[in-house]
Coordinates of C-alpha atoms and ligand atoms in Angstrom, one line a residue:
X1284 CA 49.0 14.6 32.9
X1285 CA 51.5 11.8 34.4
X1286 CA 50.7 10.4 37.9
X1287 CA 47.1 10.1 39.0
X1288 CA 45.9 12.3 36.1
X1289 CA 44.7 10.4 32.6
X1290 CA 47.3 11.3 29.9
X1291 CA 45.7 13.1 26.3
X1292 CA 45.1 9.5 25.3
X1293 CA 43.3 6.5 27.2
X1294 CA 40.1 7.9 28.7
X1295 CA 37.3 6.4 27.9
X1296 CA 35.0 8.4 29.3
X1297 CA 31.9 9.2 27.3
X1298 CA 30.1 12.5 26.9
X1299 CA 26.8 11.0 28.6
X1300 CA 29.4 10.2 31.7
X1301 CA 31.1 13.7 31.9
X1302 CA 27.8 15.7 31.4
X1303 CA 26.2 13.3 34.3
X1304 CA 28.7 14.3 36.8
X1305 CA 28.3 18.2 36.4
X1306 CA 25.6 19.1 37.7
X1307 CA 26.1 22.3 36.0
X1308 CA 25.6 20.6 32.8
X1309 CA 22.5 19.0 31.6
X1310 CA 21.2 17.4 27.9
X1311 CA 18.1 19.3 26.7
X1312 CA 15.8 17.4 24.5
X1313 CA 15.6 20.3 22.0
X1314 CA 18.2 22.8 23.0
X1315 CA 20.9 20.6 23.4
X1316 CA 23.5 21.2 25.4
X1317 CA 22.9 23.9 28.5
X1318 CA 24.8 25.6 31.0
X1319 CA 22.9 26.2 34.2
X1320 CA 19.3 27.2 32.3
X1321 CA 20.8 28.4 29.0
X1322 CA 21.3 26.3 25.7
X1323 CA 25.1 27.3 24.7
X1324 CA 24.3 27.1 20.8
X1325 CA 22.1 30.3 21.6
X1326 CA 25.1 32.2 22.8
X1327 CA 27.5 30.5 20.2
X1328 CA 25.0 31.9 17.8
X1329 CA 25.4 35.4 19.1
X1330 CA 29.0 35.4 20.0
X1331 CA 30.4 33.6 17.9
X1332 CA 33.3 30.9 18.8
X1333 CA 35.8 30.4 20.4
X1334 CA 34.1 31.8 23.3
X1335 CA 34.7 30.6 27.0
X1336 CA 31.2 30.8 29.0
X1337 CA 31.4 30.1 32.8
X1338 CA 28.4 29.1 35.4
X1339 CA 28.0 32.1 38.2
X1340 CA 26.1 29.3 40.2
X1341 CA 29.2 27.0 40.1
X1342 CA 31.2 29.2 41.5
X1343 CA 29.0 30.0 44.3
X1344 CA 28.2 26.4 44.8
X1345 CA 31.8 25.6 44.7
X1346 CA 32.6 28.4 47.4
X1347 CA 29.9 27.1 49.6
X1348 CA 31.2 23.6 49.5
X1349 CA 34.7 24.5 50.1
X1350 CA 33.5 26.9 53.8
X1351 CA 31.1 23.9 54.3
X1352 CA 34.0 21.6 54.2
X1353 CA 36.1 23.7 56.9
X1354 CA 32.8 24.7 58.9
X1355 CA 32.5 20.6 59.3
X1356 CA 35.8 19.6 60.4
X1357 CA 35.7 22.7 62.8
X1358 CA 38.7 24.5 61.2
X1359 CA 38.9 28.3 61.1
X1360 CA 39.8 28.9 57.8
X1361 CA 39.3 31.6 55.0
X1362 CA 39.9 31.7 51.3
X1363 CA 42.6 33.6 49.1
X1364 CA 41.4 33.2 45.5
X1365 CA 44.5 32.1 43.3
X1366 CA 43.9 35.2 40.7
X1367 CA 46.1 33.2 38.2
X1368 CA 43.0 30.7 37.7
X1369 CA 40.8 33.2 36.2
X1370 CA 41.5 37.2 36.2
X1371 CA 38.2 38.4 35.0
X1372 CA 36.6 41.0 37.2
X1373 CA 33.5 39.6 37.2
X1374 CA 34.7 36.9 38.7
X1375 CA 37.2 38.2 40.8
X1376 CA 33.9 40.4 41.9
X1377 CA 31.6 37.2 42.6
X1378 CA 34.1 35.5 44.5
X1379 CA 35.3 38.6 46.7
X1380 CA 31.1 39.4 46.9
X1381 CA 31.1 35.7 48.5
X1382 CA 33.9 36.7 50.8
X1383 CA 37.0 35.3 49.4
X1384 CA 39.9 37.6 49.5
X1385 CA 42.8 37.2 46.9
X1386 CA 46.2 35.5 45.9
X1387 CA 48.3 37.5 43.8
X1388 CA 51.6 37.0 42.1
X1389 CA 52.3 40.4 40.3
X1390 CA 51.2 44.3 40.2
X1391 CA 48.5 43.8 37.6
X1392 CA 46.9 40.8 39.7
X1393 CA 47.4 43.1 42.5
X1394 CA 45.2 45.8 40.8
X1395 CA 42.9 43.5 39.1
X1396 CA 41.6 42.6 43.0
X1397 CA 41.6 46.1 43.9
X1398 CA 39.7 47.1 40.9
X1399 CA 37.4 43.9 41.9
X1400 CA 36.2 45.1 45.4
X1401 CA 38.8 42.8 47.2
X1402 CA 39.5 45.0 50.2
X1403 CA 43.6 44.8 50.4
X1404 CA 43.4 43.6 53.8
X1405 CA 42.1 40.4 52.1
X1406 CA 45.2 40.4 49.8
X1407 CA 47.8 37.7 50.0
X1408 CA 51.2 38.5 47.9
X1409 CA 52.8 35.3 46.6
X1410 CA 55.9 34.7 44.3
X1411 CA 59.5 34.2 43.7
X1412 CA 59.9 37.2 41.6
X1413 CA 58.1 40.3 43.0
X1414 CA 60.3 43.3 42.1
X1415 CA 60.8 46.2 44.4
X1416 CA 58.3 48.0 42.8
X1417 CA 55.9 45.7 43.3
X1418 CA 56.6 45.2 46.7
X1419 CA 56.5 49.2 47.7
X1420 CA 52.9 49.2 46.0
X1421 CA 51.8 46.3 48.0
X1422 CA 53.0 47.9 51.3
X1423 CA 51.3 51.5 49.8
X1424 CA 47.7 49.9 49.2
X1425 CA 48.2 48.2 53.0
X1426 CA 48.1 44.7 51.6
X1427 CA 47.1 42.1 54.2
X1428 CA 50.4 39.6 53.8
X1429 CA 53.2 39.2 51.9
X1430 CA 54.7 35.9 51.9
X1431 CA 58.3 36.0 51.0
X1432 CA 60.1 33.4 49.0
X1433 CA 63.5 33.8 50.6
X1434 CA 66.5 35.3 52.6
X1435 CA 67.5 37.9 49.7
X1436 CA 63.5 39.3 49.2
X1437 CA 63.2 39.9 53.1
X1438 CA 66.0 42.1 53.2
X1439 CA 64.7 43.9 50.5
X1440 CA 61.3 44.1 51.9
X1441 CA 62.9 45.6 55.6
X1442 CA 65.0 48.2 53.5
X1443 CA 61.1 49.1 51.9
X1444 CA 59.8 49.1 55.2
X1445 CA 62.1 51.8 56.5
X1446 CA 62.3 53.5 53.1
X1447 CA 58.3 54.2 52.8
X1448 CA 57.6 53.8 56.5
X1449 CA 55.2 51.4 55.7
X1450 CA 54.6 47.8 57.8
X1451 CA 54.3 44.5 56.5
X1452 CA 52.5 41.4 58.0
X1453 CA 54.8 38.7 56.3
X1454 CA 54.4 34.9 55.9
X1455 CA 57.7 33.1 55.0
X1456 CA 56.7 30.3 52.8
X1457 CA 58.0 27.2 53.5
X1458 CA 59.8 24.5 50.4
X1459 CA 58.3 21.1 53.0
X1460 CA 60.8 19.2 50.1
X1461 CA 57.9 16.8 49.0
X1462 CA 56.7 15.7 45.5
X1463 CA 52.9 16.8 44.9
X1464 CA 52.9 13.7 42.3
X1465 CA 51.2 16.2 39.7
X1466 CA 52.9 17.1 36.3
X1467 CA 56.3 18.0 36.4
X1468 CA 55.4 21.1 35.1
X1469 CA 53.3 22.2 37.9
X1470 CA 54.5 20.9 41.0
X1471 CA 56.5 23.5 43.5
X1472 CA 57.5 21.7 46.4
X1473 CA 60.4 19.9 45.9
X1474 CA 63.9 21.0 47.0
X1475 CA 65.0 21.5 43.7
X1476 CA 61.6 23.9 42.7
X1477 CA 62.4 27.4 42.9
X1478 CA 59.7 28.1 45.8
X1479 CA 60.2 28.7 48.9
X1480 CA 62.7 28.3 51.8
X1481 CA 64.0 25.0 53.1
X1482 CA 62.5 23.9 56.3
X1483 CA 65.7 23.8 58.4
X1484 CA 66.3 27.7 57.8
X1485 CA 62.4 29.0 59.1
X1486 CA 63.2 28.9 62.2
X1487 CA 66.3 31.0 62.3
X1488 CA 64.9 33.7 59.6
X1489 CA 61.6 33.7 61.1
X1490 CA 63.2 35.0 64.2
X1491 CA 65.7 37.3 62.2
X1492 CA 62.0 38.6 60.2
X1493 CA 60.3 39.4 64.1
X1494 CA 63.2 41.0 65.1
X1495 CA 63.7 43.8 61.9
X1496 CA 61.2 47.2 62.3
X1497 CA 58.3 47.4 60.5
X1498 CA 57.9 43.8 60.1
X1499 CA 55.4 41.8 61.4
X1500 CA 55.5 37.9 60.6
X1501 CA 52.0 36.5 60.7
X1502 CA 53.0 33.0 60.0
X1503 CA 54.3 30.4 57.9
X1504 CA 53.3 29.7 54.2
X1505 CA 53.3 26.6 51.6
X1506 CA 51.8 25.5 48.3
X1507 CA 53.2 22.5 46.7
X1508 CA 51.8 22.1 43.2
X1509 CA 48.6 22.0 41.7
X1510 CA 46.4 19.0 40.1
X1511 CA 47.0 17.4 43.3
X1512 CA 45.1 14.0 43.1
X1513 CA 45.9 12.2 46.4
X1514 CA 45.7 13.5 49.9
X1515 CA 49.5 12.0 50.7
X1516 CA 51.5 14.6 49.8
X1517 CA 48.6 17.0 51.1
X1518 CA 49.1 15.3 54.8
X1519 CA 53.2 15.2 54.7
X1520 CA 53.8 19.0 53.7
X1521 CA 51.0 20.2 56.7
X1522 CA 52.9 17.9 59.1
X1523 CA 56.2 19.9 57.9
X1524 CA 54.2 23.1 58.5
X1525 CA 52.4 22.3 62.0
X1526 CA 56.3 20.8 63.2
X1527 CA 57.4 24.3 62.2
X1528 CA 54.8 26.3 64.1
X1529 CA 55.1 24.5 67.0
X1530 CA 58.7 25.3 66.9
X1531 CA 57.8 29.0 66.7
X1532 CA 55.3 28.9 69.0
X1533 CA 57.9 26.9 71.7
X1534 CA 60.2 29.6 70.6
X1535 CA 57.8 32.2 72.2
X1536 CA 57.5 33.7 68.4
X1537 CA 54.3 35.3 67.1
X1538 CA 52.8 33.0 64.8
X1539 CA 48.6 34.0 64.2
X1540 CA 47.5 32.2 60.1
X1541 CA 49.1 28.9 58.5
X1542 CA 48.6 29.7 54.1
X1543 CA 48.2 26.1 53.1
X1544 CA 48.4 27.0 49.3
X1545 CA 46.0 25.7 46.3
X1546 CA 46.5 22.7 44.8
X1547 CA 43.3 20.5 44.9
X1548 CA 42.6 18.9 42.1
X1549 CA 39.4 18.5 39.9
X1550 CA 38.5 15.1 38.5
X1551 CA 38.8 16.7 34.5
X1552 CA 38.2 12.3 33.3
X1553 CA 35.8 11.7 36.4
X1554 CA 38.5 10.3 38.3
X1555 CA 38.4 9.8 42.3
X1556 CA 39.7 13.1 43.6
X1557 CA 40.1 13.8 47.6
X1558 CA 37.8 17.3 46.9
X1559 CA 37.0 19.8 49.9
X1560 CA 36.3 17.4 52.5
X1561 CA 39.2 15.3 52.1
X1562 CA 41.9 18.5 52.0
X1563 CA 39.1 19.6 55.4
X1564 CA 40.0 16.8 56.6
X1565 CA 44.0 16.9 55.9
X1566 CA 44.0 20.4 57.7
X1567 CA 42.0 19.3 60.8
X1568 CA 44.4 16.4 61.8
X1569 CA 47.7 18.4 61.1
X1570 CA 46.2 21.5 63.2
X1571 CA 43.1 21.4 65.2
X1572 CA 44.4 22.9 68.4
X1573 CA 47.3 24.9 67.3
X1574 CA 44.9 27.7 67.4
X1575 CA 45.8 29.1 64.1
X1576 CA 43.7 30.6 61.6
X1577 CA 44.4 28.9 58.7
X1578 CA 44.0 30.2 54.9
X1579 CA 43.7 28.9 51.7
X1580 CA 44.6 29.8 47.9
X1581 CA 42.8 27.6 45.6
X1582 CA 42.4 28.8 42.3
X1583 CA 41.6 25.0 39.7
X1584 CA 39.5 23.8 41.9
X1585 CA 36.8 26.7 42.5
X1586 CA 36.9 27.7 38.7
X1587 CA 38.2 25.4 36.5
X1588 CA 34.5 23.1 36.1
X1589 CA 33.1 26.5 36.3
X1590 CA 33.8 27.5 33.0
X1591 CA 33.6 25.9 28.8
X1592 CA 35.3 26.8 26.0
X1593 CA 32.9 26.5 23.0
X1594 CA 34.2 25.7 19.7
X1595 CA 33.2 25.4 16.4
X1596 CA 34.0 22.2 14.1
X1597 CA 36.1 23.8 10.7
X1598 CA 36.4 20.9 8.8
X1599 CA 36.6 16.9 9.0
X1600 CA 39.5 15.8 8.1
X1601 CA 40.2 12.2 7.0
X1602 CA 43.7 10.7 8.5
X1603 CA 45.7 7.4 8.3
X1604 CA 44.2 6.2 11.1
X1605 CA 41.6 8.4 12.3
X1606 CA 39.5 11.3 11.3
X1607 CA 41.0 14.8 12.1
X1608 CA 38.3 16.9 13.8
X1609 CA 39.1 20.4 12.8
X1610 CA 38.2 22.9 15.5
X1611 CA 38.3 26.6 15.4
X1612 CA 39.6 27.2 18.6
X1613 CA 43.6 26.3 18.7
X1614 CA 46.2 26.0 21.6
X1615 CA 46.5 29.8 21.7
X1616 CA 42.7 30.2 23.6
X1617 CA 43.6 26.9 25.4
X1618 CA 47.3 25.6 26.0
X1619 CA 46.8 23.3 28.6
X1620 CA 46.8 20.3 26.2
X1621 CA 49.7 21.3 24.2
X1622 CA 51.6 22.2 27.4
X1623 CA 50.8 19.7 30.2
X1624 CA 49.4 16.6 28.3
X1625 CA 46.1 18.1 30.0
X1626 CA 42.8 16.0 29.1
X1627 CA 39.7 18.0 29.0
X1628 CA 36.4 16.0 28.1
X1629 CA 34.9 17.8 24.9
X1630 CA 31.1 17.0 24.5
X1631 CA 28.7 17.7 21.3
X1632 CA 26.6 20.9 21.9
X1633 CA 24.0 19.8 19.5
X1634 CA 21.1 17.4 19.9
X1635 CA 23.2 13.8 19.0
X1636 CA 21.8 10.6 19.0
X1637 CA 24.7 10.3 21.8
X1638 CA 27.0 7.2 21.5
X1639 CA 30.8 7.8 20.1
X1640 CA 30.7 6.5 16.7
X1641 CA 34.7 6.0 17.0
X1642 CA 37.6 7.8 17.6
X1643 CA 38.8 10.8 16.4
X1644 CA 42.3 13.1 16.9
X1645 CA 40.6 16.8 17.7
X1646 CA 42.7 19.8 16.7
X1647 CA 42.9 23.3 16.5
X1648 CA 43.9 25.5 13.4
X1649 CA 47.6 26.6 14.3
X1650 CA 50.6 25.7 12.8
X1651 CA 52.4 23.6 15.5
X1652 CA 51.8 19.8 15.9
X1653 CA 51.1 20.7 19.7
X1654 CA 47.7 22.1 18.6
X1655 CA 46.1 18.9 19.4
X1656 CA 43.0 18.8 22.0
X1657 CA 42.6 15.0 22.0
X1658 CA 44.1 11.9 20.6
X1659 CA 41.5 9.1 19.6
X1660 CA 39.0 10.6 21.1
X1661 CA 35.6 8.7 21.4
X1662 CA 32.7 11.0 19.8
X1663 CA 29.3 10.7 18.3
X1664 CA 29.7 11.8 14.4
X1665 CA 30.6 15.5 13.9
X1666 CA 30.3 18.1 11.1
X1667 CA 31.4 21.3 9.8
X1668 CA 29.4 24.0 11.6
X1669 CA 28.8 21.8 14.8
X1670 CA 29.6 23.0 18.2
X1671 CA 31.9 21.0 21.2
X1672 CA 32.1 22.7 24.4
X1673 CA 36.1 21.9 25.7
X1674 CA 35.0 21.1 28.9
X1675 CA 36.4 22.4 32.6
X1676 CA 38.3 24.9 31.3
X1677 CA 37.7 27.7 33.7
X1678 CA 40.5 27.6 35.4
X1679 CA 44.2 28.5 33.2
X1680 CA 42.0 29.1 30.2
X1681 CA 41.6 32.6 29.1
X1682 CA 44.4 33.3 31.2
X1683 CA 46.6 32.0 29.2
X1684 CA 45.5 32.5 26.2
X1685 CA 47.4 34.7 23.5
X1686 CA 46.7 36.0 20.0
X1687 CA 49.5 33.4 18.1
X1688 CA 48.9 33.7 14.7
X1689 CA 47.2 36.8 14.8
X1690 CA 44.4 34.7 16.4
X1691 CA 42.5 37.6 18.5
X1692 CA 41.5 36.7 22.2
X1693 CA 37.7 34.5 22.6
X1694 CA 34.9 36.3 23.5
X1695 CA 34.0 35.3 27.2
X1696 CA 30.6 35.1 29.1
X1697 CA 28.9 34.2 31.9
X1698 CA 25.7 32.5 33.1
X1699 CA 23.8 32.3 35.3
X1700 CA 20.3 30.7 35.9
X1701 CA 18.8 31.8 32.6
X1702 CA 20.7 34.7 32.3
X1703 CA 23.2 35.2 30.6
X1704 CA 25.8 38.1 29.6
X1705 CA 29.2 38.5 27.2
X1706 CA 31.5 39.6 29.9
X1707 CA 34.4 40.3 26.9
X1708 CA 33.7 41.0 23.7
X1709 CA 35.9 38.7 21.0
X1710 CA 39.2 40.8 20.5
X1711 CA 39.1 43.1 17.4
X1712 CA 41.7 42.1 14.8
X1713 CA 42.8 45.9 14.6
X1714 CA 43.7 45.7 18.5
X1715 CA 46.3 43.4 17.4
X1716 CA 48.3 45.9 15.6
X1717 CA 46.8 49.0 17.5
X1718 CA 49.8 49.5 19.4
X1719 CA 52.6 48.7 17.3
X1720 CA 54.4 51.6 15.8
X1721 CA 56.6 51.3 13.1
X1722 CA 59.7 53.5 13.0
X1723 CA 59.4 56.1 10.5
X1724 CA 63.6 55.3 9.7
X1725 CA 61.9 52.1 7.9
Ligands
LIG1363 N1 49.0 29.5 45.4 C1 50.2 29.6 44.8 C2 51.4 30.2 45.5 C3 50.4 29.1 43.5 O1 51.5 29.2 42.9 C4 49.2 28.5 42.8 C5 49.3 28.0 41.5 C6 48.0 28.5 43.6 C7 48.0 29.0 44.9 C8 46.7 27.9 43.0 O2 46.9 26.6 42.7 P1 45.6 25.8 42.2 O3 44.6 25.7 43.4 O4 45.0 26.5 41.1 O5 46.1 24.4 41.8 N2 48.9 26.6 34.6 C9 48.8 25.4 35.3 C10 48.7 25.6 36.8 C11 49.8 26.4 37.4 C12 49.6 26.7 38.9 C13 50.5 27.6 39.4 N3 50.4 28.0 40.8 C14 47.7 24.5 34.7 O6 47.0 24.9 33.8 O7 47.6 23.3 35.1

């Protein structure tokens, strides 16, 4: 990643270092490498690989901390769980179980949160895109806000509104104009990103939104990117937002919740990141006092270290200037690297003597270039048939995984303490084809 984040090259950070730091993570004399209490070669014996395996006690632990954080700088707040991050019910169920409601960006996320336990009053409706359709289903299952994108989907919404004679507690979300500093790719709050509506109109639509029947506006919205490494841009897009509400509230307009968005970042190298209490922090100075409940989407930075993707070495491949590690899981199960630059630590499951040997270029088995975990990558000596764990990789993992190359979807599992279950069986290779029909006219 550009900015504060390490590119695919350039870390030097060692296995020893990245297990040390997750506390998740430990180095068993005999079992090698285990999640919480369970070796991961016993269930990449079972499963199979590629399978992604994620820590049940991580994501509580990472819940905790983030309530702690707002508990200690005396901030109301609550937590809408970017869905994007990780769909899977089971976590969608642990995280709603803990109290977190949802953020959703289409129908099937929608449903998804439902089918979870989320109760819709605990569902936040996000997105440029939402089609009508999608919009009368959120006002049928009573969601809890909509946050609207711009002028065009709130007339939409108020024709809805009278159509179904359904209300809608709207946010508007706010483009504050300011650069996240994250990867291109991922960053959302610049003037020229399509998200949200320009500062200097909120005021006039907000009042326009108050004023139409059947909609209620709760508040005022933002998210500016995610990966976000430094509390600056953090601090200047709140300020934007608390300037606004006080406006609203001078204006004598209802105004209850500020949505501050995701965006946190997670050190994937061990780099300094602000975490919980810093963002805490951020929130308390721009508005402790407004007397706003404030909420929060984070979606990275709750699951992403809660989850691995385990791997299989194929084959060692010898290069010009560097071995080619060879693994069996490709950018289809993980794009992140192939898409964003994105460096994830990837650490021996097995029993090593430790110490990187030298530097190797790790790749998976598809046919593009981009299939490339990590360039010159620092590991102890590795052989066909060993396991890596791709580490931190719970979050816009799985999610965006697809079956290129006819490669089926991982397996997927969860532990947690020395428990552990498959939570998705490996994809069969007839469901790739099972719904294809060929026309009989062939
Ligand atoms: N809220 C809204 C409106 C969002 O668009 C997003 C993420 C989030 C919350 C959650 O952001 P987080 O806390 O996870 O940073 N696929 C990319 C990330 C795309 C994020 C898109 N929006 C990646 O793998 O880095």
């Amino acid at each position: 990643m550009h900015g504060s984040s390490p590119p695919l090259t350039g870390s030097d950070v060692s296995p020893a270092e990245l297990i040390a730091a997750r506390p998740q993570l430990s180095r068993h004399a005999l079992d090698g490498l285990m999640l919480e209490g369970v070796p991961l070669a016993a269930i990449a014996a079972e499963l199979g690989t590629p399978t992604y395996v994620y820590s049940a006690e991580t994501l509580r632990s990472r819940y905790a901390a983030l309530i702690a954080a707002l508990a200690a700088a005396d901030l109301e707040g609550q937590i809408r769980y970017a869905v994007k991050a990780n769909d899977h019910l089971a976590i969608l169920r642990l995280l709603g179980g803990l109290g977190a409601g949802a953020d959703v960006v289409s129908e099937g996320e929608l449903l998804r949160a439902l089918v979870a336990g989320i109760p819709a009053e605990r569902i936040v409706f996000s997105g440029v895109g939402k089609s009508r359709d999608e919009l009368a289903h959120a006002l049928e299952a009573r969601i809890g806000q909509i946050n609207i994108e711009s002028t065009e989907e709130l007339d939409d919404l108020s024709e809805l509104v009278g159509h179904l004679g359904r209300a809608a507690r709207v946010a508007l979300r706010v483009n504050p104009d300011v650069d996240a500093g994250t990867h291109a790719k991922i960053t959302t709050g610049r003037a020229q990103d399509k998200f949200g509506i320009p500062a200097g109109l909120i005021p006039s639509l907000y009042a326009r939104a108050a004023a139409l029947p059947g909609i209620i506006p709760v508040g005022l919205a933002l998210h500016i990117g995610s990966q976000v490494l430094s509390l600056a841009p953090f601090r200047k897009s709140f300020a934007v937002l608390a300037g606004l509400a006080r406006g609203l509230r001078a204006a004598n307009l209802p105004l209850e919740r500020l949505d501050c968005g995701g965006g946190l970042g997670v050190p994937y190298a061990n780099e300094p990141a602000p975490g919980p209490n810093g963002l805490a922090g951020a929130l308390g100075r721009a508005f402790r006092g407004l007397g706003v409940e404030l909420l929060l989407e984070p979606g990275r930075w709750l699951v992403a270290p809660a989850g691995l993707l385990l791997a299989t070495v194929v084959r060692v491949k010898s290069g010009r200037e560097r071995p080619f590690v060879v693994l069996d899981a490709g950018m289809n199960d993980l794009m992140r690297p192939a898409l964003y630059d994105a460096w994830h630590g990837i650490v021996p499951v097995a029993v090593t003597d430790g110490e990187p040997i030298g530097g190797a270029d790790v790749v998976g088995p598809i046919c593009e270039s981009a299939d490339l975990f990590a360039r010159n990558r620092p590991l102890p000596r590795l052989c066909p048939g060993d396991r890596v764990a791709v580490l931190d990789t719970g979050a816009y993992g799985r999610v965006m995984a697809s079956s290129y190359n006819a490669r089926p979807l991982a397996a997927e599992a969860m532990v947690s303490g020395e428990r552990w279950a498959m939570i998705r069986p490996r994809q069969p290779f007839q469901d790739l084809w099972a719904k294809e029909r060929v026309p009989d006219w062939l």
